[in-house]
PDB file of C-alpha atoms in Angstrom:
ATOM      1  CA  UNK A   1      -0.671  -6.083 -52.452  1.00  0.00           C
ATOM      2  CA  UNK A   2      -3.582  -7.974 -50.887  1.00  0.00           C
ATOM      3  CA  UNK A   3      -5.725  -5.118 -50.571  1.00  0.00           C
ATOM      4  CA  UNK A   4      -5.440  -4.802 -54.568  1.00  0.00           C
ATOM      5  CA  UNK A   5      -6.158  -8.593 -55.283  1.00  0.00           C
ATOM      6  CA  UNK A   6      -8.865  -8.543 -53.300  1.00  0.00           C
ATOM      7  CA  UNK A   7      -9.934  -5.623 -54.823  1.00  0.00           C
ATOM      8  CA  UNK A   8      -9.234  -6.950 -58.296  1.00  0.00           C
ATOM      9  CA  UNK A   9     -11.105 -10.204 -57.514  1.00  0.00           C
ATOM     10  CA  UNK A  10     -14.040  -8.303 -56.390  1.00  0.00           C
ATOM     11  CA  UNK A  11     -14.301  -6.280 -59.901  1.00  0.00           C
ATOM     12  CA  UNK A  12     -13.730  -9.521 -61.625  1.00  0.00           C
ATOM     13  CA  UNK A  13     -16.922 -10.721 -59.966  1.00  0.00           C
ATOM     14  CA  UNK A  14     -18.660  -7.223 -61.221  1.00  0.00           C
ATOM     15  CA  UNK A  15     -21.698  -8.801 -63.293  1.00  0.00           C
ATOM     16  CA  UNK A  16     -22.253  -5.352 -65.211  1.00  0.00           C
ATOM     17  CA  UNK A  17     -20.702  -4.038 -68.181  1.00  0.00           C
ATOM     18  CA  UNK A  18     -16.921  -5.015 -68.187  1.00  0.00           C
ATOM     19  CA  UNK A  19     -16.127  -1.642 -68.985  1.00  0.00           C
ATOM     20  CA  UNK A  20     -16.973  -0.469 -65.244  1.00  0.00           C
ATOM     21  CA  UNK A  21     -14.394  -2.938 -63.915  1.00  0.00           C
ATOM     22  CA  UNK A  22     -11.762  -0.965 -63.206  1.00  0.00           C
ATOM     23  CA  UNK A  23     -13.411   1.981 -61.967  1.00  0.00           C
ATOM     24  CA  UNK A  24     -15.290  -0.739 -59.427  1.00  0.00           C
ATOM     25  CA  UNK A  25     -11.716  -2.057 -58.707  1.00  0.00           C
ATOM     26  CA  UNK A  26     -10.495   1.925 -58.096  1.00  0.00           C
ATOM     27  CA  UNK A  27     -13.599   2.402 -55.718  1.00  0.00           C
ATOM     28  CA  UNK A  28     -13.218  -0.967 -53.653  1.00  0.00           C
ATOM     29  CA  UNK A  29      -9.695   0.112 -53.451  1.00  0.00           C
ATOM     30  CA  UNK A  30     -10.264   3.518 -52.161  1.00  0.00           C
ATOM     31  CA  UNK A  31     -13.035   2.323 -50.040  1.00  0.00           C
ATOM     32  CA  UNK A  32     -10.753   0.152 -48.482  1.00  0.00           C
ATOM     33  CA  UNK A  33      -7.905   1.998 -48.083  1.00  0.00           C
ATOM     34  CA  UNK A  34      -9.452   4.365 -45.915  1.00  0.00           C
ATOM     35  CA  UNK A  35      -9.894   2.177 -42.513  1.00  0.00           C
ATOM     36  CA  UNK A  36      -6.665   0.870 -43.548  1.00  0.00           C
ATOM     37  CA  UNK A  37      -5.167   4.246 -42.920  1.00  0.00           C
ATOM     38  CA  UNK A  38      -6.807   5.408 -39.946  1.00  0.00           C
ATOM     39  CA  UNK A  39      -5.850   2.008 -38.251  1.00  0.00           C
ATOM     40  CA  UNK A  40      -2.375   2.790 -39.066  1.00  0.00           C
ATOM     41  CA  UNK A  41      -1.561   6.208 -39.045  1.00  0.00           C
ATOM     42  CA  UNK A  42      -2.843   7.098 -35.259  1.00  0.00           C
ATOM     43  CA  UNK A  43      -0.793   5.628 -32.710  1.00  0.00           C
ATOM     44  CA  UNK A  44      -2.420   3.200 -30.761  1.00  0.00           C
ATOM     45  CA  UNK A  45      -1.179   4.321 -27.621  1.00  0.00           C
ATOM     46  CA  UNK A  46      -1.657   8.426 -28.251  1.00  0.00           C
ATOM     47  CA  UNK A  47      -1.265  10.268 -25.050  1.00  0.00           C
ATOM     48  CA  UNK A  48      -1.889   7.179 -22.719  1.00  0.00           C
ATOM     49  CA  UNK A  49       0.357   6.294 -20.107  1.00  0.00           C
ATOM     50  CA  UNK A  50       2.821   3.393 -20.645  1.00  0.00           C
ATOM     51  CA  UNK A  51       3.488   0.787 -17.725  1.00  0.00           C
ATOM     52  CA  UNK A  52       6.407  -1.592 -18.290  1.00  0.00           C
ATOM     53  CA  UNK A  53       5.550  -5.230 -17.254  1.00  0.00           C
ATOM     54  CA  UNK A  54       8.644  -7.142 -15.699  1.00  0.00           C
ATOM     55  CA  UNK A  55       8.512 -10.455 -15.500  1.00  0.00           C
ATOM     56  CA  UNK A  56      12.199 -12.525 -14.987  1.00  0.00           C
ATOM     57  CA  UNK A  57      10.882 -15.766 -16.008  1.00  0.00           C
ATOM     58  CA  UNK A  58      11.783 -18.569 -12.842  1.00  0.00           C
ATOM     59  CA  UNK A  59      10.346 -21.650 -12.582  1.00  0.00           C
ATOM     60  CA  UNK A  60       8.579 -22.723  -9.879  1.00  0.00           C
ATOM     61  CA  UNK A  61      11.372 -24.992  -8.093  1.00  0.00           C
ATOM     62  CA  UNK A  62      13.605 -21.795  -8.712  1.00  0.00           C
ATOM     63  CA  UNK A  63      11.672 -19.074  -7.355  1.00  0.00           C
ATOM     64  CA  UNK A  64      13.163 -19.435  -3.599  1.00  0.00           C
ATOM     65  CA  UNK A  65      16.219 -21.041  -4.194  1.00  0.00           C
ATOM     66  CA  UNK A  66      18.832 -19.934  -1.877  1.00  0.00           C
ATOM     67  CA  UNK A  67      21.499 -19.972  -4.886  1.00  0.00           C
ATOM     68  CA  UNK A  68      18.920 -18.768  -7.974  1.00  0.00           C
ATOM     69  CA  UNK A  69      16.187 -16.359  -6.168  1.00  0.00           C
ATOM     70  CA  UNK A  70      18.910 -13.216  -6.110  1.00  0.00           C
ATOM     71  CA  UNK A  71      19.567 -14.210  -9.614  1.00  0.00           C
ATOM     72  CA  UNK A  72      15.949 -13.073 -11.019  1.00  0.00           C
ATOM     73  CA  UNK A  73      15.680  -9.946  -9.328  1.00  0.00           C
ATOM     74  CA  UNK A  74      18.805  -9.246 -11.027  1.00  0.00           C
ATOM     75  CA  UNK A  75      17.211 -10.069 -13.934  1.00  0.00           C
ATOM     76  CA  UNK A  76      14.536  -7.956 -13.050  1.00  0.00           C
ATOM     77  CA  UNK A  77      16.500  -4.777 -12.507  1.00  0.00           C
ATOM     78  CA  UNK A  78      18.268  -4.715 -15.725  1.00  0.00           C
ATOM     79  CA  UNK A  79      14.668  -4.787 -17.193  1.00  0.00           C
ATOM     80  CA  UNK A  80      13.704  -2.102 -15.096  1.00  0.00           C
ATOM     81  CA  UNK A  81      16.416  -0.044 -16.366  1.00  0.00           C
ATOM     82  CA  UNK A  82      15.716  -1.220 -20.140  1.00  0.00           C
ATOM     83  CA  UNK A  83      15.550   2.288 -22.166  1.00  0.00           C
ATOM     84  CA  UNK A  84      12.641   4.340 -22.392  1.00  0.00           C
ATOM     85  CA  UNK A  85      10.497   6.310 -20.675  1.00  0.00           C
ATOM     86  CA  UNK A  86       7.888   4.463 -19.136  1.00  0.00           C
ATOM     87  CA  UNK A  87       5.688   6.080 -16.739  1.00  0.00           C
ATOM     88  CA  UNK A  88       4.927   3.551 -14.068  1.00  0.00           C
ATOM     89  CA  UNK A  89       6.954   0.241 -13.388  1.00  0.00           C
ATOM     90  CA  UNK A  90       5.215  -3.055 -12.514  1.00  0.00           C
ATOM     91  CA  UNK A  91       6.700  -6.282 -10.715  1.00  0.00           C
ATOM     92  CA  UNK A  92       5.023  -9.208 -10.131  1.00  0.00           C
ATOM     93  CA  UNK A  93       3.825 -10.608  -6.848  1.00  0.00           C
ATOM     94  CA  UNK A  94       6.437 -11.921  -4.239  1.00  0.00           C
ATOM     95  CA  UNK A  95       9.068 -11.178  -6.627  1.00  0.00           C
ATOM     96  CA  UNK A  96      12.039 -10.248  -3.760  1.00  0.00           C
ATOM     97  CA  UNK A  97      13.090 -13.117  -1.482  1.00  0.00           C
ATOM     98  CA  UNK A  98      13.072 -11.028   1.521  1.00  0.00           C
ATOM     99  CA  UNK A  99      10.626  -9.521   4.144  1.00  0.00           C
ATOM    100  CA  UNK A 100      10.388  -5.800   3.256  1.00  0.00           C
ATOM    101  CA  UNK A 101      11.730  -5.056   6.388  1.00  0.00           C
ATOM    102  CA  UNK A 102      15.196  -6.448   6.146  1.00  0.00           C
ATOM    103  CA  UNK A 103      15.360  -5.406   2.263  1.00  0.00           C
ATOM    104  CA  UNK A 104      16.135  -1.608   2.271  1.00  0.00           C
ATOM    105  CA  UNK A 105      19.482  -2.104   0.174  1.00  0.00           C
ATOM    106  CA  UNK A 106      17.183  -4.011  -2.521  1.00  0.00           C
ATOM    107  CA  UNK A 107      14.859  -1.321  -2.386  1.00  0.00           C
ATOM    108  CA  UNK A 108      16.807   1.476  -3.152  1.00  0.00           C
ATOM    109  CA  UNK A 109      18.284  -0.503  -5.838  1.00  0.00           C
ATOM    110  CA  UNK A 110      15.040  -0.958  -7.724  1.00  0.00           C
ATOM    111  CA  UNK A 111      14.041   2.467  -6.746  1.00  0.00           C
ATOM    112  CA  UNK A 112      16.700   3.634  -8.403  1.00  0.00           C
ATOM    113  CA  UNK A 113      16.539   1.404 -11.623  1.00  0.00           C
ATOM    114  CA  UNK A 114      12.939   2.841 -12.127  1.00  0.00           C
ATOM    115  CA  UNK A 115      14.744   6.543 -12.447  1.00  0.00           C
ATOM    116  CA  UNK A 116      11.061   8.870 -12.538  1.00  0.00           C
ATOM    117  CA  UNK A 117       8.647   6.293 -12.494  1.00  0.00           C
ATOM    118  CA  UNK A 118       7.205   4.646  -9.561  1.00  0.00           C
ATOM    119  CA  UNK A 119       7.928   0.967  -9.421  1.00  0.00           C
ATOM    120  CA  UNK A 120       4.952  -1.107  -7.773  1.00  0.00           C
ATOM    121  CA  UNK A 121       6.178  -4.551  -6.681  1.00  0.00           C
ATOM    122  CA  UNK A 122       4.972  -7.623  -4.594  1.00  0.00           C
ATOM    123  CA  UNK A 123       6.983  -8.426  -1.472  1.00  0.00           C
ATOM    124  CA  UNK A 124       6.072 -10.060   2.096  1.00  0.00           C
ATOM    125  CA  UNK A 125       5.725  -7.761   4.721  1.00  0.00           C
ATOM    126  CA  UNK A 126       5.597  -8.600   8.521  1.00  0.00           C
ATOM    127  CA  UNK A 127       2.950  -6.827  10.418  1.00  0.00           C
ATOM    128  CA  UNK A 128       3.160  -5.442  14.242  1.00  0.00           C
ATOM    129  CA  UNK A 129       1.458  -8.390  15.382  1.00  0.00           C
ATOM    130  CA  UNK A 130       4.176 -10.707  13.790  1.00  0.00           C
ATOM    131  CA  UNK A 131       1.840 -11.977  11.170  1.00  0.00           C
ATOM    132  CA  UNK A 132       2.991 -11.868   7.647  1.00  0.00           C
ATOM    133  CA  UNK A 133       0.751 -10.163   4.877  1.00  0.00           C
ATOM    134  CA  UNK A 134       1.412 -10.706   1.149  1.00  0.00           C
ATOM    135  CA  UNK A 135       1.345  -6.949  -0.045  1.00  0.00           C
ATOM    136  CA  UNK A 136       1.875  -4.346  -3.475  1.00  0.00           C
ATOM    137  CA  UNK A 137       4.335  -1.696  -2.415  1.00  0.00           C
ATOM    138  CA  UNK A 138       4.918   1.580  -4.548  1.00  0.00           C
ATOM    139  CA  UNK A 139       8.463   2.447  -4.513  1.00  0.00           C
ATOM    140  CA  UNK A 140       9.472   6.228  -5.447  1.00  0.00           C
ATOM    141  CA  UNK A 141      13.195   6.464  -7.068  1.00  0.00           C
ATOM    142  CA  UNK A 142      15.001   6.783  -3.757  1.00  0.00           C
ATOM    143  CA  UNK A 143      13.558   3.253  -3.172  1.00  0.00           C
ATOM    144  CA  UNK A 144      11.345   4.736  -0.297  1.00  0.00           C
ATOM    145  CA  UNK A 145       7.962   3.128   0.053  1.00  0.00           C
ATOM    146  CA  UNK A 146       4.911   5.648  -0.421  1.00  0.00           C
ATOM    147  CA  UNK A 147       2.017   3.493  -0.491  1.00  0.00           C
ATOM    148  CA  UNK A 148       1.374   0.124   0.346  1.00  0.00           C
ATOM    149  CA  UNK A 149      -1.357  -2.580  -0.098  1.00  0.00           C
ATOM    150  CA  UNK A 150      -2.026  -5.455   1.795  1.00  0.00           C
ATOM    151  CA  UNK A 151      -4.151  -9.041   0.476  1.00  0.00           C
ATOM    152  CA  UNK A 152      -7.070  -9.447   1.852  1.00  0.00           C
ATOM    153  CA  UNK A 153      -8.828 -12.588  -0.058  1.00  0.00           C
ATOM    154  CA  UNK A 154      -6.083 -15.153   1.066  1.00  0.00           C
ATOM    155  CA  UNK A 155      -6.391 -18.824  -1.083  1.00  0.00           C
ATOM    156  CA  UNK A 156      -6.990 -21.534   0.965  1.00  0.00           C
ATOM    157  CA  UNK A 157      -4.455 -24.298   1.736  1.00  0.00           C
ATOM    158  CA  UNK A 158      -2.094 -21.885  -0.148  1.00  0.00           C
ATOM    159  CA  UNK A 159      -2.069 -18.728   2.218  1.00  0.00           C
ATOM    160  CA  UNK A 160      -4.563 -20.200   5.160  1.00  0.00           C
ATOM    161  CA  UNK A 161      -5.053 -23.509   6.295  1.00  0.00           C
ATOM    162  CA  UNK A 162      -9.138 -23.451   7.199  1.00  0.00           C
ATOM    163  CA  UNK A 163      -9.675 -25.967  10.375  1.00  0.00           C
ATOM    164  CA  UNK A 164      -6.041 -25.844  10.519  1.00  0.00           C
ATOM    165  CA  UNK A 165      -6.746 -28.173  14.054  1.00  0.00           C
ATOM    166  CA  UNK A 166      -8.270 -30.701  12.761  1.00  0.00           C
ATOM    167  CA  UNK A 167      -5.870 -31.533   9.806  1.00  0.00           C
ATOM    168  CA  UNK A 168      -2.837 -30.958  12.232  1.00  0.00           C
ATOM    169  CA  UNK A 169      -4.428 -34.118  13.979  1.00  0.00           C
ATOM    170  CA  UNK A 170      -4.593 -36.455  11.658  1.00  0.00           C
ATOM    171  CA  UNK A 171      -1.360 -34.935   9.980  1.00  0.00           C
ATOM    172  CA  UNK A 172      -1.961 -33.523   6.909  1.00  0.00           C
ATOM    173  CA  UNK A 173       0.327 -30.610   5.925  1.00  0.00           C
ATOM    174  CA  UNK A 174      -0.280 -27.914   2.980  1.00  0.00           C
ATOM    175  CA  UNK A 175       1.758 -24.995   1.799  1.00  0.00           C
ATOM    176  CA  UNK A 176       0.327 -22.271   3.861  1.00  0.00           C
ATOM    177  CA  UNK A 177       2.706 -24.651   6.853  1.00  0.00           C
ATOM    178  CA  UNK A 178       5.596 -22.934   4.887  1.00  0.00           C
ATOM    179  CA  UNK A 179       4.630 -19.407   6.922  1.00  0.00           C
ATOM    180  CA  UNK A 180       3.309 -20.684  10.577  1.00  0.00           C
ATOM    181  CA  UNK A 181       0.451 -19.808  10.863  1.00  0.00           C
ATOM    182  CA  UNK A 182      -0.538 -18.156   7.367  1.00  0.00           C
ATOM    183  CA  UNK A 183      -0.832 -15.070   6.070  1.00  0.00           C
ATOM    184  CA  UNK A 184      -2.386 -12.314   7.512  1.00  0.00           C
ATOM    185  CA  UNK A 185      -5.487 -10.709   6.268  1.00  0.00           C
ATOM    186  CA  UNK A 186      -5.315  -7.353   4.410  1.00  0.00           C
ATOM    187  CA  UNK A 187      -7.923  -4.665   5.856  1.00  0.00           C
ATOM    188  CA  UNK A 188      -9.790  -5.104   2.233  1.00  0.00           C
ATOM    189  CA  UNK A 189     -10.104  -3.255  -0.597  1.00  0.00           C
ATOM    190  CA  UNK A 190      -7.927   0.038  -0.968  1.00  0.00           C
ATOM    191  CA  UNK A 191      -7.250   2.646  -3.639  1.00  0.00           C
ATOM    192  CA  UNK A 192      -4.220   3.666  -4.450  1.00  0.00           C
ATOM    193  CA  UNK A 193      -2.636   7.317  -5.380  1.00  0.00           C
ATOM    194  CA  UNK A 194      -0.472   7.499  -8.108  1.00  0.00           C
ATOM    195  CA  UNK A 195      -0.544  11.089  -9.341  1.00  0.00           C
ATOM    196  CA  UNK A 196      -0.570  11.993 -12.172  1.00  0.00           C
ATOM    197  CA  UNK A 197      -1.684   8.782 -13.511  1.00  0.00           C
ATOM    198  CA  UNK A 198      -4.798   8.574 -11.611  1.00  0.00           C
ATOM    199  CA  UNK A 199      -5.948   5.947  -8.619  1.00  0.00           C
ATOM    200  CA  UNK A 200      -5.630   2.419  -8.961  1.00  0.00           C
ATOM    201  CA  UNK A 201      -7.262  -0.752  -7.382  1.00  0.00           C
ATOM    202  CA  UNK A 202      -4.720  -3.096  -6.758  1.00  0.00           C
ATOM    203  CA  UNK A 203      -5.467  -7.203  -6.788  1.00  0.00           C
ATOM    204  CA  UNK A 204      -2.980  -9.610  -6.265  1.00  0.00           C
ATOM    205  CA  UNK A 205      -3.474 -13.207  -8.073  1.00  0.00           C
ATOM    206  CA  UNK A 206      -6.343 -15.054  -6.633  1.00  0.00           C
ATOM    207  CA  UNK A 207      -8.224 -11.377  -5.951  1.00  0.00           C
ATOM    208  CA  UNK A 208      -9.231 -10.874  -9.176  1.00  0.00           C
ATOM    209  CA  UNK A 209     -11.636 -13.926  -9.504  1.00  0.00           C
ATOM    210  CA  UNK A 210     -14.275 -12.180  -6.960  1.00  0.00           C
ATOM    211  CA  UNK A 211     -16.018  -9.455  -9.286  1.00  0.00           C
ATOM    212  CA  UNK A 212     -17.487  -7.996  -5.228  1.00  0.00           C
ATOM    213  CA  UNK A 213     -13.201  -7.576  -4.148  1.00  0.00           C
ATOM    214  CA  UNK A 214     -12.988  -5.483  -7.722  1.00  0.00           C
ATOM    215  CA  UNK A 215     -16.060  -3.640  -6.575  1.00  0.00           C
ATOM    216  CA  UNK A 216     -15.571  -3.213  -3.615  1.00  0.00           C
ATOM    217  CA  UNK A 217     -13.326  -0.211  -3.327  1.00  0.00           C
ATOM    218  CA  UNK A 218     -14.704   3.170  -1.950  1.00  0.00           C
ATOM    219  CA  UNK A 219     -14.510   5.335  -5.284  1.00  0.00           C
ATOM    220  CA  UNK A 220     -14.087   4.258  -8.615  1.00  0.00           C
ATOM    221  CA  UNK A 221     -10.302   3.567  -9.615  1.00  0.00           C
ATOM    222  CA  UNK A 222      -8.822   4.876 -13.088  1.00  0.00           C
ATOM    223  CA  UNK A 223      -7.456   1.638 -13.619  1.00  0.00           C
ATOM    224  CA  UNK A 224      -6.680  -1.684 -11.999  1.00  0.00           C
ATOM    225  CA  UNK A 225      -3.596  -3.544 -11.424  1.00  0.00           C
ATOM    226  CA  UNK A 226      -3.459  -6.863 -11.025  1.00  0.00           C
ATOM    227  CA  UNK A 227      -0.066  -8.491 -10.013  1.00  0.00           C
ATOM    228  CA  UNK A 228       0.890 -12.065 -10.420  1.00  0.00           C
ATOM    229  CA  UNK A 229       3.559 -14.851  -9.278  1.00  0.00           C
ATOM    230  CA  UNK A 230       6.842 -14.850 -11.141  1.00  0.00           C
ATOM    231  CA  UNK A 231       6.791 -17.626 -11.818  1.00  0.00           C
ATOM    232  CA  UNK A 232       7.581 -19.620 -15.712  1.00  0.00           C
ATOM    233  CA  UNK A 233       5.293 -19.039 -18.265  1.00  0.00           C
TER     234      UNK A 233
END
């Protein structure tokens, strides 16, 4: 209907014979329905791979909770096993309230949820050296984890306290106190394998301001994935 009024006010404004009105309103017409078409008739995702995005929504004060934290990755599985056929599965950063270690249950829970796709999460890990790392972890459907990616460009007074001495003296305290001594550094920049739908840098939050950490892997991803806090939006 608005295609045709425009059309019809266009012809109006035809300053030539009035008899060529409506065969200028049948060619504006025409003319426009064309673009119109394509636009509409070729699906706009085609043959491309489809990633679901979960996100369960918690506010900030909620996130850890002892009695609400369990509560969103519930959430977060019964999106995960939302119907369709998606081909990869994305959480977002920290978004289990557990060291990946002592989690294996929860894994093969969401494992499981994410039937043939891969699901790609954000979970602390603790390292050999005792350190913990904030890292991406691909999960097969057995819950098993294949690959695994570790943050490398750490925010500061968030994830590391710089001259941590000198504010412990005169006793100033940040958030990166939460975890000891900070997070651990990530070995840098990694690719990861995800078969048939190609490699994939992975950032997580603060990572994807430096345009040298999205550079700065050794080949040239397919894609990149950049995972987030779960927090409220």
């Amino acid at each position: 209907l608005g295609l045709c009024v425009i059309s019809w006010l266009f012809a109006q404004s035809w300053v030539g014979p009035k008899y060529l009105q409506p065969i200028v309103f049948g060619a504006v017409v025409m003319a426009s329905a064309v673009p119109v078409d394509l636009i509409v008739s070729k699906p706009l995702i085609a043959d491309r791979p489809i990633i679901r995005l979960v996100q369960p929504n918690a506010p900030q004060a909620q996130k850890w909770a002892r009695d609400t934290a369990w509560g969103f990755v519930d959430r977060s599985l019964d999106f995960t096993r939302a119907p369709g056929n998606p081909d990869l599965i994305l959480w977002p950063e920290t978004s289990v309230p557990a060291l990946l270690h002592t989690a294996e249950n929860v894994m093969q829970a969401i494992g499981k949820a994410g039937g043939d796709a891969p699901v790609a999460l954000g979970i602390l890990r603790a390292r050999d050296d005792g350190m913990l790392v904030n890292s991406m972890v691909v999960l097969d459907g057995a819950g098993a984890v294949k690959q695994s990616y570790d943050k490398h460009h750490l925010v500061p007074f968030g994830e590391y306290i710089p001259l941590r001495a000198v504010f412990n003296a005169v006793g100033l305290n940040f958030v990166g106190d939460m975890f000891g001594d900070g997070f651990g550094r990530g070995e840098g920049a990694k690719l990861l394998d995800l078969g048939a739908l190609g490699t994939v840098l992975p950032l997580i939050c603060y990572e994807a301001v430096f345009a040298h950490d999205v550079g700065a892997a050794p080949m040239r991803p397919n894609f990149l994935i950049q995972i987030l806090s779960l927090i409220h939006i």
